[in-house]
Amino acid sequence: MRRLSPLVPALYILFVMLPIYWLLNMSFKTTNEILGDFTLWPREFTLENYITIFSDPTWYMGYVNSLAYVTINTVISVTAALPAAYAFSRYRFLGDKHLFFWLLTNRMAPVAVFALPFFQLYSAVGLFDTHLAVALAHTLFNIPLAVWILEGFMSGVPRQLDETAYVDGYSFPHFFVRIFLPTIAAGIGVACFFCFMFSWVELLLAKTLTAVEAKPIAATMTRTASSSGYELGLLAAAGTLTIVPGAFVIYFVRNYIAKGFALGRV
Amino acid sequence: MNKTVNHKAWFLVLPVLVLVAFNAFIPLMTVVNYSVQETFGDNTFFWAGLIWFEDVLHSERFHAALVRQLTFTFTILAIEIPLGVVIALTMPKRGIWVPVCLVTMALPLLIPWNVVGAIWNIFALPEIGLLGQVLNGLGIDYNFTRQPGAAWFTLIAMDVWHWTSLVVLLAYAGLVSIPDAFYQAAKIDGASTWAIFRHIQLPKMKRVLTIAVLLRFMDSFNIYTEPFVLTGGGPGNSTTLLSIDLVKLALGQFDLGPAAAMSLIYFLIILALSWIFYTLMMRDEER
């Protein structure tokens, strides 16, 4: 039993990697090879698919757009969530528990329900097809999550820290920025990671709120798949490239990942 | 922890409140507005009362989608939670394999959802996919674009692939927070592996597992993009989950009234079930 136990995570990792390998494999094949023979690795190795993506602005601008709204969203969500999380972790105030649950309900709202009203709302305020529109729309589910994570981390910091600082004559903003924020730096990192993650993977709202100027890469992929028939190699290459930013971000937070996934509440 | 009463804390919550209210309140009111009106498509609306709600609650189509949704959600919970716990238990606790495991396992979580659908589509297609070829090579007749059973199998496999890692990471975070002294004490007492799991590891994981169940429940009930890309709800209606049905109704047929009524009923179901989970979770935390 004890000797067999490393097999379980090993098999699971194999299961995780197989579909990703298949995607990677396909991204280096020519369309003829994909549709013609069944091959476990590319026989005619080609970089053609990647070259197409990097030389065609309709493709590579998709990545730029996605990264732009994800970044704006992360900044807005975490900045707004910081003071709110502090309030929830330190004070009791009128309706605090109801407010916290109401925030969480927005994490639960089925995005499909809101797609059409969102389109109308953002068209009405003139933000349709801008990065800001998608970034603001994604705060709907990212702010509640960021508040939840940051509140967990802040509650782990003893209150004595705040009290000592006030006794020493620090004003609230000064204390908050100079002393408190550096103390929970790990928590902020984790919150940013989660905001990045959920904004990066979401497509339905991002697609609904954009047309040309701010179209995310994932939407470019769906349109290519339907319009120009079966360009599977190109699709696979674009898919592979969407994994890269995620992998990059995970690598940076790998030491906090375990604690972060517990939302600071272990 | 005893917190001080301070009503001025509302000012700290204000930015969050304004942003979320803008995004949540206005669209929600739009949906409510549609749900009680009738339109003939020329931008004139008539008061329709609660007929759409009655229609949806009595419609067989909604019942069927709800049953499929519940089947899907409880199947993936029944697979992902135990599987995630077992993987977390068998994972190395220290050494160079820890970051390797964490990073590779977290990978599916950061893939855009439509790409997840696309990956599984090309992985499972009978002619060009690895899974499809292997299964058919073993003599199993497998084609998820034609057989409802195979479509369900692929859908569940995809979700297990996509989200089990979240459960693993949460459970793992609970496990590494157990001090070594607990295990040493258990060893002195001669406790069995099962006893250690039941009395030390499981209680320590309880809180993070509640979060895991809550998140997996909410997200699987809202799932749209992945099954839409993988099967498009087919073959027939066999994998048409609630969200897919809703979008078909609202954007496909442009039946705004019934679609809005369905949205609200759907939202209320999630809200009610999540509130039960949330209350249970908070009760534990205050203890």
Coordinates of C-alpha atoms in Angstrom, one line a residue:
Chain A
M1 CA 0.0 0.0 0.0
R2 CA 2.7 2.4 1.1
R3 CA 4.9 1.6 -1.8
L4 CA 2.0 1.9 -4.3
S5 CA 0.9 5.3 -3.1
P6 CA 3.1 7.5 -5.3
L7 CA 1.4 5.8 -8.3
V8 CA -1.9 7.7 -7.6
P9 CA -0.6 11.2 -8.2
A10 CA 1.6 9.9 -11.0
L11 CA -1.4 8.4 -12.8
Y12 CA -3.4 11.6 -12.2
I13 CA -0.6 13.8 -13.7
L14 CA -0.5 11.4 -16.7
F15 CA -4.3 11.9 -17.1
V16 CA -3.9 15.7 -16.8
M17 CA -1.0 15.8 -19.4
L18 CA -2.4 13.5 -22.1
P19 CA -5.0 15.8 -23.5
I20 CA -2.5 18.7 -23.3
Y21 CA 0.1 16.6 -25.1
W22 CA -2.5 15.8 -27.8
L23 CA -3.1 19.5 -28.3
L24 CA 0.6 20.3 -28.5
N25 CA 1.1 17.4 -30.9
M26 CA -1.6 18.6 -33.2
S27 CA -0.3 22.2 -33.2
F28 CA 2.9 21.0 -34.9
K29 CA 1.1 19.0 -37.6
T30 CA 0.0 20.1 -41.0
T31 CA -3.8 20.0 -41.7
N32 CA -3.2 17.1 -44.1
E33 CA -1.5 15.0 -41.5
I34 CA -4.2 15.7 -38.9
L35 CA -7.0 14.6 -41.3
G36 CA -5.0 12.0 -43.2
D37 CA -3.2 9.7 -40.8
F38 CA -3.4 8.9 -37.2
T39 CA 0.0 9.6 -35.8
L40 CA 1.2 9.8 -32.2
W41 CA 3.7 12.5 -32.9
P42 CA 4.1 14.9 -35.8
R43 CA 5.8 13.2 -38.8
E44 CA 6.1 16.4 -40.8
F45 CA 7.0 18.7 -38.0
T46 CA 5.9 22.3 -38.9
L47 CA 5.9 25.7 -37.2
E48 CA 3.5 27.0 -39.9
N49 CA 0.6 27.3 -37.5
Y50 CA 2.6 29.4 -35.0
I51 CA 4.0 31.6 -37.7
T52 CA 0.5 32.3 -38.9
I53 CA -0.6 33.4 -35.5
F54 CA 2.4 35.7 -34.8
S55 CA 2.2 37.3 -38.2
D56 CA -1.5 38.0 -38.5
P57 CA -2.8 40.9 -36.3
T58 CA -6.3 39.5 -36.0
W59 CA -4.7 36.6 -34.2
Y60 CA -2.0 38.1 -32.0
M61 CA -4.1 41.2 -31.1
G62 CA -6.5 38.7 -29.5
Y63 CA -3.7 37.9 -27.0
V64 CA -3.0 41.6 -26.4
N65 CA -6.7 42.3 -25.8
S66 CA -7.1 39.4 -23.4
L67 CA -4.0 40.4 -21.4
A68 CA -5.2 44.0 -21.4
Y69 CA -8.6 43.5 -19.8
V70 CA -7.3 40.8 -17.5
T71 CA -4.7 43.2 -16.1
I72 CA -7.2 46.1 -15.8
N73 CA -9.6 43.8 -14.0
T74 CA -7.0 42.4 -11.6
V75 CA -5.9 46.0 -10.6
I76 CA -9.5 47.2 -10.1
S77 CA -10.7 44.1 -8.3
V78 CA -7.8 43.9 -5.8
T79 CA -7.7 47.7 -5.2
A80 CA -11.4 47.9 -4.4
A81 CA -11.4 44.7 -2.4
L82 CA -8.5 45.7 -0.1
P83 CA -10.3 48.3 2.1
A84 CA -13.5 46.2 2.0
A85 CA -11.7 43.1 3.2
Y86 CA -10.1 45.1 6.0
A87 CA -13.6 46.3 7.1
F88 CA -14.9 42.8 7.2
S89 CA -12.0 41.4 9.0
R90 CA -11.7 44.1 11.7
Y91 CA -15.1 45.7 12.3
R92 CA -18.6 44.7 13.0
F93 CA -21.1 47.1 11.3
L94 CA -24.7 47.3 10.4
G95 CA -25.6 44.5 7.9
D96 CA -22.0 43.2 7.6
K97 CA -23.0 39.5 7.4
H98 CA -25.8 40.1 4.9
L99 CA -23.5 42.3 2.8
F100 CA -20.8 39.5 2.8
F101 CA -23.3 36.9 1.7
W102 CA -24.8 39.3 -1.0
L103 CA -21.3 39.7 -2.4
L104 CA -20.9 36.0 -2.5
T105 CA -24.2 35.5 -4.3
N106 CA -22.7 37.4 -7.3
R107 CA -20.0 34.6 -7.5
M108 CA -23.0 32.2 -7.8
A109 CA -24.9 34.1 -10.5
P110 CA -25.0 32.1 -13.7
V111 CA -23.2 34.2 -16.3
A112 CA -25.5 33.0 -19.1
V113 CA -28.4 34.7 -17.3
F114 CA -26.7 38.1 -17.5
A115 CA -25.2 38.0 -20.9
L116 CA -28.0 39.9 -22.7
P117 CA -28.6 42.5 -20.0
F118 CA -24.8 43.1 -19.8
F119 CA -24.7 43.8 -23.5
Q120 CA -27.5 46.3 -23.2
L121 CA -26.0 48.0 -20.1
Y122 CA -22.6 48.4 -21.5
S123 CA -24.0 49.6 -24.9
A124 CA -26.1 52.1 -23.0
V125 CA -23.1 53.6 -21.2
G126 CA -21.0 53.6 -24.3
L127 CA -18.4 51.2 -23.2
F128 CA -19.2 48.4 -25.6
D129 CA -16.2 46.8 -27.3
T130 CA -13.6 48.4 -24.9
H131 CA -11.2 46.6 -22.6
L132 CA -12.6 48.5 -19.7
A133 CA -16.1 47.0 -20.3
V134 CA -14.8 43.4 -20.0
A135 CA -12.6 44.4 -17.0
L136 CA -15.6 46.0 -15.2
A137 CA -17.9 43.1 -16.1
H138 CA -15.5 40.6 -14.7
T139 CA -15.4 42.4 -11.4
L140 CA -18.8 40.9 -10.8
F141 CA -17.3 37.6 -9.8
N142 CA -13.7 38.6 -9.1
I143 CA -14.4 41.3 -6.4
P144 CA -16.4 38.9 -4.2
L145 CA -13.6 36.3 -4.5
A146 CA -10.8 38.8 -3.8
V147 CA -12.7 40.1 -0.7
W148 CA -13.1 36.5 0.5
I149 CA -9.4 35.6 0.0
L150 CA -8.1 38.9 1.5
E151 CA -10.4 38.7 4.5
G152 CA -9.0 35.3 5.2
F153 CA -5.4 36.5 5.1
M154 CA -6.1 39.7 7.0
S155 CA -7.9 37.8 9.8
G156 CA -4.6 35.9 10.3
V157 CA -2.8 39.2 11.2
P158 CA -3.2 40.0 15.0
R159 CA -5.1 43.1 15.9
Q160 CA -2.3 44.2 18.1
L161 CA -0.5 45.3 15.0
D162 CA -3.2 47.9 14.2
E163 CA -3.5 49.1 17.7
T164 CA 0.3 49.5 18.2
A165 CA 0.4 51.6 15.0
Y166 CA -2.4 53.9 16.1
V167 CA -0.7 54.3 19.5
D168 CA 2.5 55.3 17.7
G169 CA 0.5 58.0 15.9
Y170 CA 0.1 56.5 12.5
S171 CA -3.0 57.8 10.6
F172 CA -5.2 55.0 9.1
P173 CA -4.1 55.5 5.4
H174 CA -0.5 55.7 6.4
F175 CA -0.7 52.6 8.5
F176 CA -2.7 50.7 5.9
V177 CA -0.3 51.4 3.0
R178 CA 3.0 51.4 4.8
I179 CA 2.6 48.7 7.4
F180 CA -0.5 46.6 6.8
L181 CA -0.2 45.9 3.0
P182 CA 3.4 44.7 3.2
T183 CA 2.3 42.3 6.0
I184 CA -0.3 40.6 3.8
A185 CA 1.8 40.8 0.6
A186 CA 1.4 37.0 0.1
G187 CA -2.4 37.3 0.3
I188 CA -2.4 40.1 -2.2
G189 CA -0.4 37.9 -4.6
V190 CA -2.8 35.1 -4.2
A191 CA -5.8 37.4 -4.7
C192 CA -4.2 38.7 -7.9
F193 CA -3.6 35.2 -9.1
F194 CA -7.2 34.2 -8.6
C195 CA -8.5 37.4 -10.3
F196 CA -6.1 36.8 -13.2
M197 CA -7.2 33.2 -13.4
F198 CA -11.0 33.7 -13.5
S199 CA -10.8 36.7 -15.8
W200 CA -8.5 34.8 -18.2
V201 CA -10.6 31.7 -18.5
E202 CA -14.0 33.4 -18.8
L203 CA -15.3 33.8 -22.3
L204 CA -19.1 34.2 -22.4
L205 CA -19.1 37.8 -21.1
A206 CA -15.9 38.8 -22.8
K207 CA -17.3 37.6 -26.1
T208 CA -20.7 39.3 -25.5
L209 CA -19.1 42.7 -24.7
T210 CA -16.7 42.9 -27.6
A211 CA -16.8 43.0 -31.3
V212 CA -13.6 44.0 -33.0
E213 CA -11.4 46.4 -31.0
A214 CA -11.2 44.4 -27.8
K215 CA -12.0 40.9 -29.0
P216 CA -10.3 38.3 -26.7
I217 CA -8.2 35.5 -28.2
A218 CA -10.6 32.8 -27.1
A219 CA -13.3 34.4 -29.2
T220 CA -11.0 34.7 -32.2
M221 CA -10.6 30.9 -31.9
T222 CA -14.3 30.1 -31.9
R223 CA -15.0 32.3 -34.9
T224 CA -12.1 30.8 -36.9
A225 CA -13.4 27.3 -36.1
S226 CA -16.8 28.1 -37.5
S227 CA -16.0 30.3 -40.5
S228 CA -13.1 28.8 -42.3
G229 CA -13.9 25.1 -41.8
Y230 CA -11.4 22.8 -40.2
E231 CA -8.2 24.5 -39.5
L232 CA -7.4 22.2 -36.6
G233 CA -3.7 22.8 -36.5
L234 CA -4.1 26.5 -36.2
L235 CA -6.8 26.1 -33.5
A236 CA -4.4 23.8 -31.6
A237 CA -1.5 26.2 -31.8
A238 CA -3.8 29.1 -30.6
G239 CA -5.0 26.9 -27.8
T240 CA -1.5 26.0 -26.8
L241 CA -0.6 29.6 -26.6
T242 CA -3.5 30.4 -24.3
I243 CA -2.0 27.9 -21.8
V244 CA 1.4 29.8 -21.7
P245 CA 0.4 32.9 -19.6
G246 CA -1.4 30.6 -17.1
A247 CA 1.6 28.3 -16.7
F248 CA 3.9 31.4 -16.3
V249 CA 1.7 32.8 -13.5
I250 CA 1.5 29.5 -11.7
Y251 CA 5.2 29.2 -11.7
F252 CA 5.5 32.5 -9.9
V253 CA 3.0 31.7 -7.2
R254 CA 4.0 28.0 -6.7
N255 CA 5.1 28.5 -3.1
Y256 CA 1.9 30.1 -2.1
I257 CA -0.4 28.0 -4.2
A258 CA -1.4 25.5 -1.5
K259 CA -2.2 28.2 1.0
G260 CA -3.9 30.4 -1.6
F261 CA -6.2 27.7 -2.7
A262 CA -7.4 27.3 0.9
L263 CA -8.2 31.1 0.7
G264 CA -6.0 31.7 3.7
R265 CA -8.3 29.8 5.9
V266 CA -6.4 26.8 7.0
Chain B
M1 CA -12.1 37.1 17.2
N2 CA -13.9 40.0 18.9
K3 CA -14.4 42.8 16.4
T4 CA -15.1 46.4 17.4
V5 CA -18.4 47.9 16.3
N6 CA -17.7 50.7 13.8
H7 CA -20.4 51.8 11.4
K8 CA -18.0 54.0 9.5
A9 CA -16.5 50.8 8.1
W10 CA -19.2 51.2 5.5
F11 CA -17.0 53.8 3.8
L12 CA -14.3 51.2 3.3
V13 CA -16.9 48.9 1.7
L14 CA -18.3 51.6 -0.6
P15 CA -16.1 51.1 -3.7
V16 CA -16.8 47.4 -3.8
L17 CA -20.5 48.1 -3.2
V18 CA -20.7 50.6 -6.1
L19 CA -18.9 48.4 -8.6
V20 CA -20.7 45.2 -7.8
A21 CA -24.1 46.9 -7.6
F22 CA -23.6 48.4 -11.0
N23 CA -22.8 45.0 -12.5
A24 CA -25.3 43.0 -10.5
F25 CA -28.3 45.2 -9.8
I26 CA -29.0 46.8 -13.2
P27 CA -28.7 43.5 -15.2
L28 CA -30.8 41.7 -12.6
M29 CA -33.5 44.3 -12.8
T30 CA -33.5 44.1 -16.6
V31 CA -34.1 40.4 -16.3
V32 CA -36.9 40.9 -13.8
N33 CA -38.4 43.5 -16.2
Y34 CA -38.4 41.0 -19.1
S35 CA -39.8 38.2 -16.9
V36 CA -43.1 40.0 -16.3
Q37 CA -43.7 41.3 -19.8
E38 CA -44.8 40.1 -23.3
T39 CA -43.4 41.4 -26.5
F40 CA -44.1 40.9 -30.2
G41 CA -40.6 41.8 -31.2
D42 CA -41.2 45.5 -32.1
N43 CA -39.9 46.9 -28.9
T44 CA -43.3 47.3 -27.4
F45 CA -44.0 45.5 -24.2
F46 CA -47.1 44.5 -22.3
W47 CA -47.6 43.5 -18.7
A48 CA -47.8 39.7 -18.6
G49 CA -47.8 39.1 -14.8
L50 CA -46.5 35.7 -13.7
I51 CA -47.5 33.6 -16.7
W52 CA -43.9 33.1 -17.8
F53 CA -43.0 31.7 -14.3
E54 CA -46.0 29.3 -14.5
D55 CA -45.1 28.3 -18.0
V56 CA -41.5 27.5 -17.0
L57 CA -42.4 25.7 -13.8
H58 CA -44.7 23.5 -15.8
S59 CA -42.6 23.0 -18.9
E60 CA -41.2 19.5 -19.5
R61 CA -38.3 21.0 -21.2
F62 CA -37.2 22.9 -18.1
H63 CA -37.8 19.8 -15.9
A64 CA -35.6 17.7 -18.3
A65 CA -32.8 20.2 -18.3
L66 CA -33.0 20.6 -14.5
V67 CA -32.8 16.8 -14.1
R68 CA -29.8 16.6 -16.4
Q69 CA -28.2 19.5 -14.5
L70 CA -28.7 17.8 -11.1
T71 CA -27.4 14.5 -12.5
F72 CA -24.3 16.2 -13.9
T73 CA -23.6 18.2 -10.7
F74 CA -24.0 15.3 -8.3
T75 CA -22.0 12.9 -10.5
I76 CA -19.0 15.2 -10.7
L77 CA -19.2 16.0 -7.0
A78 CA -19.3 12.3 -6.2
I79 CA -16.2 11.7 -8.4
E80 CA -14.1 14.8 -7.9
I81 CA -14.3 15.2 -4.1
P82 CA -13.2 11.6 -3.1
L83 CA -10.7 11.4 -5.9
G84 CA -9.2 14.8 -5.0
V85 CA -8.9 13.7 -1.3
V86 CA -7.1 10.4 -2.3
I87 CA -4.7 12.3 -4.6
A88 CA -3.9 14.9 -1.9
L89 CA -3.3 12.1 0.7
T90 CA -0.9 10.2 -1.6
M91 CA 1.0 13.4 -2.8
P92 CA 4.5 13.9 -1.5
K93 CA 4.6 16.4 1.4
R94 CA 8.1 17.7 0.9
G95 CA 11.0 17.5 -1.6
I96 CA 11.4 18.6 -5.2
W97 CA 8.3 16.7 -6.4
V98 CA 6.0 19.0 -4.5
P99 CA 6.3 22.0 -6.9
V100 CA 6.2 19.7 -9.9
C101 CA 3.0 18.1 -8.8
L102 CA 1.4 21.4 -7.8
V103 CA 2.3 23.2 -11.1
T104 CA 1.3 20.4 -13.4
M105 CA -2.0 19.8 -11.6
A106 CA -2.9 23.5 -11.5
L107 CA -2.5 23.7 -15.3
P108 CA -6.0 22.7 -16.3
L109 CA -7.4 25.4 -14.0
L110 CA -5.8 28.2 -16.1
I111 CA -6.9 27.1 -19.5
P112 CA -9.7 29.3 -21.0
W113 CA -12.9 27.3 -20.8
N114 CA -13.6 27.2 -24.5
V115 CA -10.1 25.9 -25.0
V116 CA -10.9 23.1 -22.5
G117 CA -13.8 22.2 -24.6
A118 CA -11.7 22.3 -27.8
I119 CA -8.9 20.2 -26.2
W120 CA -11.4 17.5 -25.3
N121 CA -13.1 17.7 -28.6
I122 CA -9.9 16.9 -30.6
F123 CA -8.8 14.4 -27.9
A124 CA -12.0 12.4 -28.0
L125 CA -13.0 12.6 -31.7
P126 CA -13.2 9.0 -33.0
E127 CA -11.2 9.7 -36.2
I128 CA -8.4 12.0 -35.0
G129 CA -8.5 11.9 -31.2
L130 CA -6.2 9.8 -29.1
L131 CA -9.0 8.8 -26.7
G132 CA -11.4 8.0 -29.6
Q133 CA -8.8 5.9 -31.4
V134 CA -7.8 4.0 -28.3
L135 CA -11.3 3.2 -27.3
N136 CA -12.3 2.1 -30.8
G137 CA -9.1 0.1 -31.1
L138 CA -10.1 -1.8 -27.9
G139 CA -13.3 -2.8 -29.7
I140 CA -15.5 -0.4 -27.9
D141 CA -17.9 1.4 -30.2
Y142 CA -17.4 5.0 -29.1
N143 CA -18.5 8.2 -30.9
F144 CA -19.5 11.0 -28.6
T145 CA -21.1 13.1 -31.4
R146 CA -23.7 10.3 -32.0
Q147 CA -24.2 8.3 -28.8
P148 CA -25.7 10.1 -25.8
G149 CA -24.0 7.6 -23.4
A150 CA -20.6 8.4 -24.9
A151 CA -21.3 12.1 -24.8
W152 CA -22.1 12.0 -21.1
F153 CA -18.9 9.9 -20.5
T154 CA -16.8 12.5 -22.3
L155 CA -18.5 15.4 -20.5
I156 CA -17.9 13.9 -17.1
A157 CA -14.3 12.9 -17.9
M158 CA -13.7 16.5 -19.1
D159 CA -15.0 18.0 -15.9
V160 CA -13.0 15.6 -13.8
W161 CA -9.9 16.5 -15.8
H162 CA -10.7 20.2 -15.5
W163 CA -11.6 20.6 -11.8
T164 CA -10.3 17.7 -9.7
S165 CA -7.1 19.7 -9.3
L166 CA -9.0 22.4 -7.4
V167 CA -10.1 19.8 -4.8
V168 CA -6.6 18.3 -4.7
L169 CA -5.0 21.7 -4.0
L170 CA -7.6 22.6 -1.3
A171 CA -7.3 19.3 0.4
Y172 CA -3.5 19.4 0.2
A173 CA -3.5 22.9 1.8
G174 CA -5.5 21.4 4.7
L175 CA -3.2 18.4 5.0
V176 CA 0.1 20.4 5.1
S177 CA -1.2 22.5 8.0
I178 CA -1.3 19.5 10.3
P179 CA 1.8 19.6 12.6
D180 CA 4.1 16.6 12.6
A181 CA 3.5 16.1 16.3
F182 CA 0.0 14.8 15.5
Y183 CA 1.4 12.0 13.4
Q184 CA 4.0 11.1 16.0
A185 CA 1.4 10.8 18.7
A186 CA -0.7 8.6 16.4
K187 CA 2.3 6.4 15.7
I188 CA 3.0 5.9 19.4
D189 CA -0.7 5.0 19.9
G190 CA -0.3 2.5 17.0
A191 CA -3.1 4.0 15.1
S192 CA -4.0 2.5 11.7
T193 CA -3.9 4.4 8.4
W194 CA -7.7 4.6 8.5
A195 CA -7.8 5.9 12.1
I196 CA -5.3 8.6 11.2
F197 CA -7.4 9.6 8.2
R198 CA -10.7 9.5 10.2
H199 CA -9.5 11.3 13.3
I200 CA -6.7 13.6 12.3
Q201 CA -6.7 14.3 8.5
L202 CA -10.4 14.5 7.8
P203 CA -11.3 16.9 10.6
K204 CA -8.4 19.2 9.5
M205 CA -9.6 19.1 5.9
K206 CA -13.2 19.7 6.8
R207 CA -13.2 23.5 6.3
V208 CA -11.3 23.5 3.0
L209 CA -13.5 20.6 1.8
T210 CA -16.6 22.7 2.5
I211 CA -15.1 25.4 0.3
A212 CA -14.3 22.9 -2.3
V213 CA -17.9 21.5 -2.3
L214 CA -19.4 25.0 -2.4
L215 CA -17.2 26.2 -5.3
R216 CA -17.6 23.0 -7.3
F217 CA -21.4 23.1 -6.7
M218 CA -21.8 26.7 -7.8
D219 CA -19.5 26.5 -10.8
S220 CA -20.8 23.2 -12.1
F221 CA -24.4 24.5 -11.9
N222 CA -23.3 27.5 -14.0
I223 CA -21.3 25.5 -16.5
Y224 CA -21.8 26.6 -20.1
T225 CA -18.8 27.1 -22.3
E226 CA -17.1 23.7 -22.0
P227 CA -20.1 21.5 -22.8
F228 CA -21.2 24.0 -25.5
V229 CA -17.9 23.7 -27.3
L230 CA -17.6 19.9 -26.7
T231 CA -21.1 18.6 -27.6
G232 CA -23.2 21.7 -28.2
G233 CA -25.8 20.1 -26.0
G234 CA -26.2 17.1 -28.3
P235 CA -26.6 14.6 -29.6
G236 CA -30.2 15.7 -29.6
N237 CA -30.8 17.3 -26.3
S238 CA -29.0 14.7 -24.3
T239 CA -26.3 17.0 -22.8
T240 CA -28.3 20.2 -22.8
L241 CA -27.6 21.5 -19.3
L242 CA -29.6 24.4 -17.8
S243 CA -27.3 27.2 -19.0
I244 CA -27.2 25.9 -22.6
D245 CA -31.0 25.5 -22.6
L246 CA -31.3 29.1 -21.3
V247 CA -29.1 30.6 -24.0
K248 CA -30.9 28.6 -26.7
L249 CA -34.2 30.0 -25.4
A250 CA -33.0 33.6 -25.0
L251 CA -30.6 34.2 -28.0
G252 CA -31.6 31.3 -30.3
Q253 CA -35.4 31.7 -30.2
F254 CA -35.4 35.2 -28.7
D255 CA -38.2 34.2 -26.2
L256 CA -37.1 36.9 -23.8
G257 CA -40.0 36.6 -21.3
P258 CA -39.7 32.8 -20.7
A259 CA -35.9 33.0 -20.8
A260 CA -35.9 35.7 -18.1
A261 CA -38.4 33.8 -15.9
M262 CA -36.2 30.7 -16.3
S263 CA -33.1 32.7 -15.4
L264 CA -34.7 33.9 -12.2
I265 CA -35.9 30.5 -11.2
Y266 CA -32.5 29.0 -12.0
F267 CA -30.7 31.8 -10.0
L268 CA -33.0 31.2 -7.0
I269 CA -32.3 27.4 -7.0
I270 CA -28.5 28.1 -6.9
L271 CA -29.0 30.8 -4.3
A272 CA -31.1 28.6 -2.0
L273 CA -28.7 25.6 -2.2
S274 CA -25.7 27.8 -1.7
W275 CA -27.2 29.6 1.2
I276 CA -27.6 26.2 2.9
F277 CA -24.0 25.4 2.3
Y278 CA -22.9 28.8 3.4
T279 CA -24.9 28.7 6.7
L280 CA -23.4 25.3 7.5
M281 CA -19.9 26.6 6.8
M282 CA -20.3 29.7 8.9
R283 CA -21.8 27.7 11.8
D284 CA -18.7 25.6 11.8
E285 CA -16.4 28.6 11.7
E286 CA -18.1 30.3 14.7
R287 CA -17.8 27.2 16.8

